[in-house]
């Protein structure tokens, strides 16, 4: 009897092992890629951030936390962080307000609304480099379209990319436009998920469109807004393409956002260790935001 | 009298709505329109001031000029190869992993799921230095391998497909098991075909994002032969004296494939991508 129970137990554990093996087998390709291109480089970046590196990226002298200390005391990185935060504000607030306006319009019951929705979504097809080049043409001081439009209102031309007061804002305009399509679609989805009968009953109660927007639509889509707020903040922290195409961090460093600074440090100054330390600080900030997103939106992001 | 007044007011409101929405649509679409219009300008028209808004004639001169100045076709082919490789890679790794997480039961499954999840918290920019060093050590710079392999798995893809698999009733799996259908057969002949919409969404999304990649191809390619579209485009701009028309022609050529793909898959892509954020 006791022997039989042991036998059953053994075969069960063997069965468990088999199941585990099969489960792992299906995970193997994904885990291999993650291992080589996410987990190993993460560990390696942590290691590099503690070293002074040579131009091939090998750790030479162990510095400990010295580079982190340098990051926070030298001030340059702090300026870079401040620039990034300002850029995020330029990007996120107009981006969400504009796409909310477009999404509300796209929800109007009009003939041919499908065409309008498609036009609103159209910036989605334009990638970073293309969008930057199109806007570079608009910004052009010699024959720019923006100069022309401003002159219609008797406004003097602005040196969009060369003026230290405007450069960061100009770059953010490009990014706002480029992400408008996707944000609008996402918000439209949220607006359409609000049950129609809620509107009907409040209309009967005599609520105007303004009241309905503030009291019903906005609260109902607040999870989507929250999602957009956090994801666009994260992507603003990761911006690189527009900066590299349009200003290369200039003029006078006013568009030197964190990722651009990491890129310069690593691939121009070959200071991989210092760049890795900068990257780790960025990682900490983005991780905090991502965790916030998971906790705030837990039920909406995690299925099940 | 009163209903007529009411009707007239409604008509006025509709007209106002059309005016507003048209204005917004024109503003949003204008940069794309203007790039297209410029690609048909002559070189001198494209740098004239005040700017022109309509092409006066219809020729493909600037397209020919763009093709002469940079191997645009080669860039597009490169991007297609890399995007297709990443797409198939992700479809395979994500569907297998998603199957493991939704149909197979084993100890530690939840923990492994969290391991996969955690990769979402690591921004690509943080690992890019090390990845660059890895790809260089493998002599993968300037190769399709270096451009595509690092992106062949994503937590997002695994999520999306897992969600698709979870809608397949468990009873189907049990019935198949009784009939002697093993896991691998169930996976390939039942689970995959049933999740076609999700697989399609992932395929289109992955293709588009890879085609539009910027920073990584900028780092790992250094010959024109291996440049992808987004990096290649700046070649058209490198020369300061160059007029805008051929640069815009290059942009339009690069944009057409993604625009077609998006037009065809737009509805499904949106449904698939928003389902995570919008619905509970």
XYZ file of C-alpha atoms in Angstrom:
584
model
C 0.000 0.000 0.000
C 2.700 2.415 1.102
C 4.807 1.308 -1.820
C 1.952 1.906 -4.238
C 1.465 5.408 -2.902
C 5.141 6.164 -3.389
C 4.948 4.842 -6.924
C 1.974 7.077 -7.679
C 3.810 10.004 -6.126
C 6.865 9.375 -8.207
C 4.989 9.092 -11.422
C 3.130 12.253 -10.576
C 6.347 14.157 -10.017
C 7.701 12.737 -13.227
C 4.537 13.835 -14.959
C 4.953 17.278 -13.439
C 8.523 17.404 -14.708
C 7.391 16.415 -18.176
C 4.733 19.114 -18.166
C 7.273 21.687 -17.053
C 9.649 20.595 -19.775
C 6.961 20.891 -22.429
C 5.879 24.314 -21.156
C 9.465 25.524 -21.235
C 9.984 24.118 -24.712
C 7.272 26.387 -26.072
C 8.763 29.336 -24.205
C 12.297 28.648 -25.302
C 12.475 30.802 -28.469
C 11.018 33.862 -26.755
C 13.094 33.410 -23.610
C 16.275 32.962 -25.652
C 15.731 36.297 -27.398
C 14.801 38.007 -24.142
C 17.845 36.500 -22.475
C 20.309 37.716 -25.079
C 18.711 41.064 -25.948
C 16.956 42.182 -22.754
C 18.215 40.490 -19.609
C 21.876 40.118 -20.472
C 22.219 43.716 -21.765
C 20.395 45.001 -18.719
C 22.839 43.238 -16.424
C 25.720 44.323 -18.633
C 24.547 47.944 -18.549
C 24.461 47.857 -14.770
C 28.007 46.484 -14.803
C 29.241 49.007 -17.378
C 27.743 51.870 -15.407
C 30.176 51.055 -12.610
C 33.229 51.060 -14.856
C 35.308 53.425 -16.840
C 35.249 51.842 -20.303
C 37.642 51.817 -23.235
C 36.510 52.681 -26.762
C 35.541 49.060 -27.411
C 33.181 49.065 -24.473
C 35.294 46.928 -22.153
C 35.343 47.857 -18.478
C 38.769 49.230 -17.559
C 38.687 50.702 -14.052
C 36.100 49.950 -11.474
C 34.562 53.250 -10.420
C 31.682 52.105 -8.298
C 29.000 54.719 -8.059
C 31.334 57.556 -9.055
C 29.687 58.037 -12.433
C 26.260 58.235 -10.865
C 27.598 60.846 -8.502
C 29.060 62.705 -11.431
C 25.710 62.552 -13.248
C 23.923 64.242 -10.405
C 26.584 66.754 -9.412
C 27.915 67.783 -12.816
C 24.603 69.366 -13.639
C 24.706 68.580 -17.322
C 22.566 65.521 -16.934
C 20.247 67.417 -14.637
C 19.782 69.995 -17.393
C 19.138 67.141 -19.802
C 16.509 65.717 -17.471
C 14.878 69.121 -17.158
C 14.854 69.463 -20.941
C 13.245 66.047 -21.222
C 10.593 66.943 -18.670
C 9.777 70.169 -20.504
C 9.679 68.281 -23.780
C 7.313 65.737 -22.244
C 5.032 68.546 -21.110
C 5.046 70.130 -24.584
C 4.292 66.762 -26.064
C 1.814 65.189 -23.707
C -0.539 68.040 -22.864
C -1.194 69.415 -26.379
C -1.077 65.882 -27.739
C -3.872 64.674 -25.493
C -6.004 67.832 -25.704
C -5.837 67.948 -29.503
C -6.484 64.251 -29.978
C -9.416 64.440 -27.558
C -10.935 67.236 -29.664
C -10.415 65.204 -32.827
C -11.836 62.064 -31.232
C -14.960 63.917 -30.079
C -15.452 65.249 -33.608
C -14.826 61.825 -35.097
C -17.700 60.563 -32.980
C -20.209 62.998 -34.513
C -22.961 61.370 -36.496
C -22.310 62.844 -39.917
C -22.486 61.463 -43.403
C -19.008 60.524 -44.597
C -17.562 60.418 -41.088
C -15.447 57.431 -42.174
C -13.434 59.666 -44.491
C -12.825 62.143 -41.661
C -11.721 59.364 -39.336
C -9.271 58.170 -41.949
C -7.873 61.687 -42.400
C -7.520 62.072 -38.628
C -5.641 58.773 -38.481
C -3.426 59.615 -41.469
C -0.329 60.844 -39.561
C 0.054 57.237 -38.394
C 1.551 56.297 -41.764
C 4.336 58.859 -41.451
C 7.398 57.669 -39.568
C 9.862 59.756 -37.574
C 12.321 60.500 -40.365
C 9.652 61.385 -42.923
C 7.703 63.546 -40.495
C 10.887 65.367 -39.504
C 11.814 66.093 -43.109
C 8.338 67.363 -43.995
C 8.389 69.691 -41.011
C 11.958 70.719 -41.684
C 10.577 72.048 -44.968
C 7.783 73.867 -43.100
C 10.260 75.377 -40.640
C 12.622 76.533 -43.347
C 13.389 80.246 -42.822
C 13.845 80.889 -46.542
C 10.655 79.519 -48.060
C 8.843 77.865 -45.176
C 5.107 77.345 -45.218
C 4.898 78.377 -41.560
C 6.580 81.685 -42.375
C 3.922 82.236 -45.030
C 1.004 81.429 -42.713
C 2.395 83.711 -40.000
C 2.829 86.521 -42.510
C -0.905 86.308 -43.290
C -1.448 87.382 -39.686
C 1.371 89.934 -39.862
C 3.501 87.966 -37.470
C 7.240 88.144 -37.971
C 8.950 84.951 -38.893
C 10.192 82.707 -36.136
C 13.498 80.872 -36.326
C 11.793 77.661 -35.312
C 14.781 75.373 -34.984
C 17.564 77.910 -34.485
C 15.999 80.034 -31.763
C 16.789 78.735 -28.283
C 13.349 79.809 -27.077
C 11.510 77.888 -29.806
C 13.620 74.873 -30.760
C 12.289 72.415 -28.171
C 8.709 73.466 -28.815
C 9.172 73.171 -32.589
C 10.518 69.658 -32.293
C 7.620 68.711 -30.041
C 5.117 70.006 -32.636
C 6.432 67.412 -35.058
C 6.061 64.651 -32.495
C 2.570 65.811 -31.501
C 1.450 65.722 -35.112
C 3.024 62.324 -35.730
C 1.296 60.716 -32.747
C -2.043 62.456 -33.266
C -3.482 59.665 -35.393
C -2.947 56.854 -32.962
C -4.046 58.863 -29.914
C -7.234 59.932 -31.662
C -8.112 56.382 -32.610
C -7.484 55.168 -29.093
C -9.667 57.903 -27.594
C -12.391 57.364 -30.181
C -12.461 53.729 -29.138
C -12.915 54.846 -25.546
C -15.681 57.282 -26.416
C -17.531 54.688 -28.449
C -17.378 52.246 -25.559
C -19.612 54.567 -23.494
C -23.066 52.987 -23.580
C -25.509 54.915 -25.759
C -28.461 54.592 -23.371
C -26.558 56.596 -20.762
C -26.634 59.550 -23.115
C -30.281 58.918 -23.970
C -31.433 58.963 -20.375
C -29.491 62.094 -19.507
C -30.773 63.794 -22.649
C -34.290 63.084 -21.429
C -33.270 64.609 -18.104
C -32.410 67.739 -20.058
C -28.615 67.644 -19.965
C -26.898 69.765 -22.618
C -23.927 68.541 -24.663
C -21.488 70.446 -22.443
C -22.788 68.892 -19.238
C -22.814 65.474 -20.851
C -19.184 65.876 -21.874
C -17.978 66.933 -18.418
C -20.243 64.704 -16.348
C -20.355 61.572 -18.468
C -17.957 61.250 -21.379
C -14.897 62.519 -19.543
C -15.291 60.315 -16.458
C -16.130 57.302 -18.608
C -13.026 57.671 -20.753
C -10.753 58.652 -17.888
C -9.044 55.221 -17.909
C -8.111 55.662 -21.573
C -6.918 59.191 -20.849
C -4.829 57.906 -17.965
C -3.378 55.189 -20.157
C -2.506 57.755 -22.830
C -1.073 60.155 -20.281
C 1.362 57.601 -18.917
C 2.288 55.933 -22.206
C 2.880 59.242 -23.952
C 4.968 60.476 -21.048
C 7.061 57.327 -21.306
C 7.470 57.698 -25.057
C 8.351 61.381 -24.616
C 11.147 60.301 -22.270
C 12.390 57.999 -25.004
C 12.303 60.482 -27.866
C 15.257 60.518 -30.118
C 14.336 60.486 -33.812
C 12.998 64.024 -34.167
C 15.852 65.460 -32.109
C 18.483 63.708 -34.182
C 16.842 64.675 -37.460
C 15.999 68.286 -36.665
C 18.345 69.827 -34.107
C 21.031 67.340 -32.966
C 20.554 68.568 -29.449
C 21.106 72.216 -30.379
C 20.902 75.174 -30.467
C 23.117 75.646 -27.408
C 21.982 72.288 -26.046
C 18.355 73.295 -25.478
C 17.059 70.135 -27.153
C 19.594 67.769 -25.615
C 17.099 65.259 -24.174
C 18.263 62.277 -22.155
C 18.258 59.649 -24.888
C 20.097 61.991 -27.218
C 22.649 62.658 -24.523
C 23.109 58.907 -23.970
C 23.574 58.464 -27.710
C 26.205 61.220 -27.904
C 28.031 59.966 -24.860
C 28.165 56.359 -26.120
C 28.541 56.621 -29.855
C 30.451 59.872 -30.300
C 32.506 60.137 -27.128
C 32.793 56.328 -26.771
C 32.143 56.820 -23.096
C 30.034 53.675 -22.775
C 30.287 53.459 -19.001
C 28.994 56.958 -18.390
C 26.274 56.506 -21.001
C 25.244 53.275 -19.300
C 24.957 55.107 -15.987
C 22.732 57.715 -17.649
C 20.666 54.917 -19.141
C 20.199 53.356 -15.704
C 18.805 56.617 -14.339
C 16.409 56.775 -17.285
C 15.489 53.173 -16.590
C 14.593 53.980 -12.990
C 12.332 56.839 -14.053
C 10.584 54.876 -16.778
C 10.164 51.855 -14.530
C 8.485 54.015 -11.915
C 6.059 55.326 -14.537
C 5.405 51.862 -15.925
C 4.659 50.494 -12.475
C 2.332 53.416 -11.898
C 0.584 52.517 -15.127
C 0.224 48.900 -14.102
C -1.173 49.782 -10.711
C -3.485 52.545 -11.848
C -4.792 50.612 -14.798
C -4.289 47.134 -13.449
C -7.663 45.817 -14.412
C -7.570 47.372 -17.831
C -4.116 46.422 -18.903
C -3.942 42.935 -17.480
C -6.539 40.694 -18.949
C -8.082 38.108 -16.672
C -43.794 77.126 -38.039
C -41.976 75.783 -35.061
C -40.802 72.482 -36.578
C -39.488 74.389 -39.584
C -37.472 76.672 -37.367
C -36.238 73.658 -35.533
C -35.271 71.980 -38.773
C -33.464 75.063 -39.963
C -31.534 75.250 -36.733
C -30.586 71.594 -37.031
C -29.415 72.171 -40.588
C -27.336 75.109 -39.431
C -25.795 73.002 -36.733
C -24.939 70.236 -39.167
C -23.316 72.755 -41.485
C -21.304 74.166 -38.594
C -20.190 70.671 -37.627
C -19.076 69.969 -41.174
C -17.162 73.245 -41.306
C -15.356 72.515 -38.045
C -14.521 68.905 -38.787
C -13.361 69.740 -42.314
C -11.092 72.439 -40.964
C -9.606 69.981 -38.473
C -9.173 67.275 -41.115
C -7.439 69.697 -43.487
C -5.075 70.805 -40.714
C -4.194 67.232 -39.746
C -3.768 66.009 -43.298
C -1.981 69.117 -44.594
C 1.636 67.941 -44.026
C 0.998 64.745 -45.979
C -0.800 66.626 -48.736
C 1.964 69.187 -48.949
C 4.677 66.525 -49.188
C 2.755 64.936 -52.054
C 2.216 68.275 -53.803
C 5.884 69.243 -53.400
C 6.989 65.973 -54.971
C 5.377 67.189 -58.191
C 6.913 70.676 -58.110
C 9.950 71.600 -60.163
C 13.115 72.205 -58.169
C 12.721 75.977 -58.358
C 9.022 75.837 -57.493
C 9.797 73.845 -54.369
C 12.042 76.600 -53.015
C 10.020 79.596 -54.150
C 8.455 82.111 -51.793
C 5.555 82.634 -51.254
C 5.124 78.871 -51.309
C 2.995 77.186 -53.923
C 0.184 74.936 -52.816
C -0.792 73.171 -56.035
C 1.468 71.537 -58.594
C 1.093 73.137 -61.998
C 1.833 69.952 -63.870
C 2.138 66.252 -63.280
C 5.550 64.699 -63.847
C 7.662 62.166 -62.086
C 10.897 64.088 -62.605
C 11.582 64.513 -58.909
C 10.984 60.792 -58.353
C 13.571 59.989 -60.983
C 15.897 62.524 -59.357
C 15.408 60.943 -55.922
C 16.153 57.482 -57.323
C 19.266 58.849 -58.963
C 20.541 60.452 -55.771
C 19.951 57.574 -53.403
C 19.202 53.859 -53.805
C 15.657 54.320 -52.519
C 14.460 50.989 -53.930
C 17.293 49.232 -52.167
C 16.298 50.930 -48.875
C 12.709 49.804 -49.314
C 13.774 46.230 -50.094
C 16.063 46.215 -47.032
C 13.252 47.455 -44.844
C 10.868 44.863 -46.274
C 13.303 42.029 -45.594
C 13.987 43.173 -42.039
C 10.314 43.887 -41.272
C 9.183 40.540 -42.675
C 11.871 38.707 -40.705
C 10.900 40.432 -37.463
C 7.226 39.821 -38.200
C 7.618 36.077 -38.761
C 10.029 35.808 -35.862
C 7.569 37.461 -33.510
C 4.621 35.450 -34.781
C 6.505 32.235 -34.041
C 8.001 33.149 -30.669
C 4.850 34.915 -29.452
C 2.376 32.234 -30.505
C 4.472 29.490 -28.915
C 4.949 31.421 -25.691
C 1.308 32.459 -25.594
C 0.278 28.841 -26.083
C 2.489 27.807 -23.207
C 0.912 30.446 -20.976
C -2.681 29.728 -21.896
C -3.012 25.982 -22.581
C -0.194 24.252 -20.765
C -0.261 23.793 -17.049
C 2.956 23.458 -15.156
C 4.614 24.661 -12.012
C 6.162 28.085 -12.249
C 4.039 29.180 -15.185
C 2.875 32.289 -13.379
C 6.414 33.180 -12.367
C 7.630 32.813 -15.934
C 4.759 34.958 -17.092
C 5.998 37.679 -14.778
C 9.502 37.270 -16.173
C 8.112 37.932 -19.650
C 6.045 40.820 -18.313
C 9.083 42.391 -16.719
C 10.699 42.850 -20.131
C 8.068 45.484 -20.828
C 9.580 47.584 -18.089
C 12.988 47.685 -19.704
C 13.028 50.472 -22.262
C 14.885 49.653 -25.436
C 17.103 52.712 -24.963
C 18.506 51.267 -21.763
C 19.772 48.092 -23.378
C 20.871 49.671 -26.623
C 24.513 50.218 -25.664
C 25.026 46.624 -24.613
C 23.067 45.314 -27.569
C 25.207 47.340 -29.888
C 28.331 45.850 -28.311
C 26.814 42.342 -28.601
C 25.914 42.780 -32.254
C 29.381 44.140 -32.942
C 30.999 41.210 -31.165
C 28.924 38.833 -33.299
C 30.030 40.750 -36.437
C 26.367 41.346 -37.135
C 26.707 45.034 -37.906
C 25.529 45.806 -41.422
C 23.651 42.518 -41.698
C 19.990 41.585 -41.750
C 20.683 39.478 -38.653
C 21.760 42.462 -36.626
C 18.789 44.473 -37.802
C 16.145 41.861 -37.098
C 17.072 39.230 -34.502
C 16.987 41.533 -31.428
C 13.304 42.301 -32.118
C 12.072 38.795 -32.703
C 10.299 38.500 -29.366
C 8.100 40.940 -27.517
C 6.034 40.804 -24.373
C 3.369 42.784 -26.185
C 3.008 40.089 -28.850
C 2.828 37.355 -26.239
C 0.130 39.291 -24.399
C -1.929 39.897 -27.477
C -1.859 36.287 -28.628
C -2.426 34.962 -25.121
C -5.565 37.053 -25.038
C -6.631 35.442 -28.304
C -5.913 31.937 -27.042
C -7.826 32.532 -23.820
C -11.015 33.002 -25.826
C -10.738 29.440 -27.156
C -12.917 27.234 -24.956
C -11.069 24.804 -22.720
C -13.585 22.095 -23.603
C -12.215 22.082 -27.120
C -8.796 21.249 -25.762
C -10.194 18.488 -23.528
C -12.189 16.998 -26.391
C -9.139 17.088 -28.637
C -7.052 15.405 -25.929
C -9.607 12.595 -25.600
C -9.396 12.088 -29.343
C -5.667 11.687 -28.937
C -4.673 15.064 -30.287
C -1.366 16.095 -28.760
C -0.376 19.576 -27.742
C 1.649 20.391 -30.795
C -1.110 19.269 -33.149
C -3.730 21.190 -31.208
C -1.471 24.228 -31.301
C -0.851 24.153 -35.045
C -4.185 22.902 -36.356
C -6.681 24.458 -33.944
C -5.287 27.222 -31.736
C -3.369 29.060 -34.485
C -6.133 29.030 -37.122
C -8.686 30.142 -34.543
C -6.557 33.143 -33.537
C -6.055 34.469 -37.029
C -7.433 37.951 -36.230
C -4.979 38.439 -33.354
C -2.111 37.023 -35.409
C -3.031 39.437 -38.182
C -3.047 42.378 -35.805
C 0.351 41.417 -34.428
C 1.747 40.846 -37.928
C 0.662 44.256 -39.216
C 1.690 46.076 -36.055
C 5.120 44.453 -35.993
C 5.707 45.065 -39.673
C 4.791 48.739 -39.368
C 6.855 49.445 -36.276
C 9.895 47.682 -37.717
C 9.569 49.461 -41.057
C 9.495 52.760 -39.176
C 12.412 52.033 -36.845
C 15.028 54.705 -36.558
C 17.625 54.527 -33.789
C 18.694 50.882 -34.067
C 19.212 50.816 -37.853
C 21.075 54.103 -37.490
C 23.516 52.409 -35.129
C 24.047 49.014 -36.734
C 24.230 49.945 -40.406
C 27.021 51.983 -41.893
C 26.983 51.268 -45.598
C 24.370 52.593 -48.011
C 23.806 49.056 -49.198
C 22.340 48.051 -45.835
C 20.493 51.234 -44.893
C 16.789 50.927 -44.179
C 14.242 53.481 -45.351
C 14.156 55.785 -42.358
C 17.932 56.189 -42.332
C 18.180 56.280 -46.087
C 15.773 59.200 -46.263
C 18.181 61.531 -44.513
C 20.643 60.806 -47.320
C 18.307 62.721 -49.604
C 18.609 65.689 -47.294
C 22.322 65.569 -46.523
C 23.175 67.951 -49.321
C 22.138 71.473 -48.310
C 21.749 72.733 -51.860
C 19.168 70.118 -52.711
C 15.609 71.248 -53.427
C 12.700 69.836 -51.493
C 10.886 68.183 -54.360
C 13.104 65.119 -54.658
C 13.323 64.717 -50.872
C 9.524 64.686 -50.737
C 9.425 62.244 -53.652
C 11.620 59.922 -51.585
C 9.314 60.306 -48.600
C 6.242 59.492 -50.685
C 7.896 56.390 -52.122
C 8.852 55.194 -48.661
C 5.416 55.978 -47.297
C 3.322 54.180 -49.908
C 3.858 50.603 -48.651
C 2.895 51.424 -45.056
C -0.022 53.566 -46.187
C -1.433 50.689 -48.238
C -0.895 48.233 -45.410
C -2.562 50.556 -42.937
C -5.505 51.252 -45.248
C -6.105 47.540 -45.689
C -5.658 46.561 -42.065
C -6.706 49.785 -40.364
C -9.939 48.573 -38.760
C -8.577 45.322 -37.467
C -5.369 46.860 -36.233
C -7.269 49.455 -34.273
C -9.640 46.906 -32.798
C -6.783 44.638 -31.783
C -4.604 47.375 -30.306
C -7.289 49.251 -28.433
C -8.865 46.149 -26.933
C -6.164 46.133 -24.275
C -6.480 49.767 -23.302
C -10.142 50.475 -23.820
C -12.084 47.435 -22.779
C -11.748 46.087 -19.272
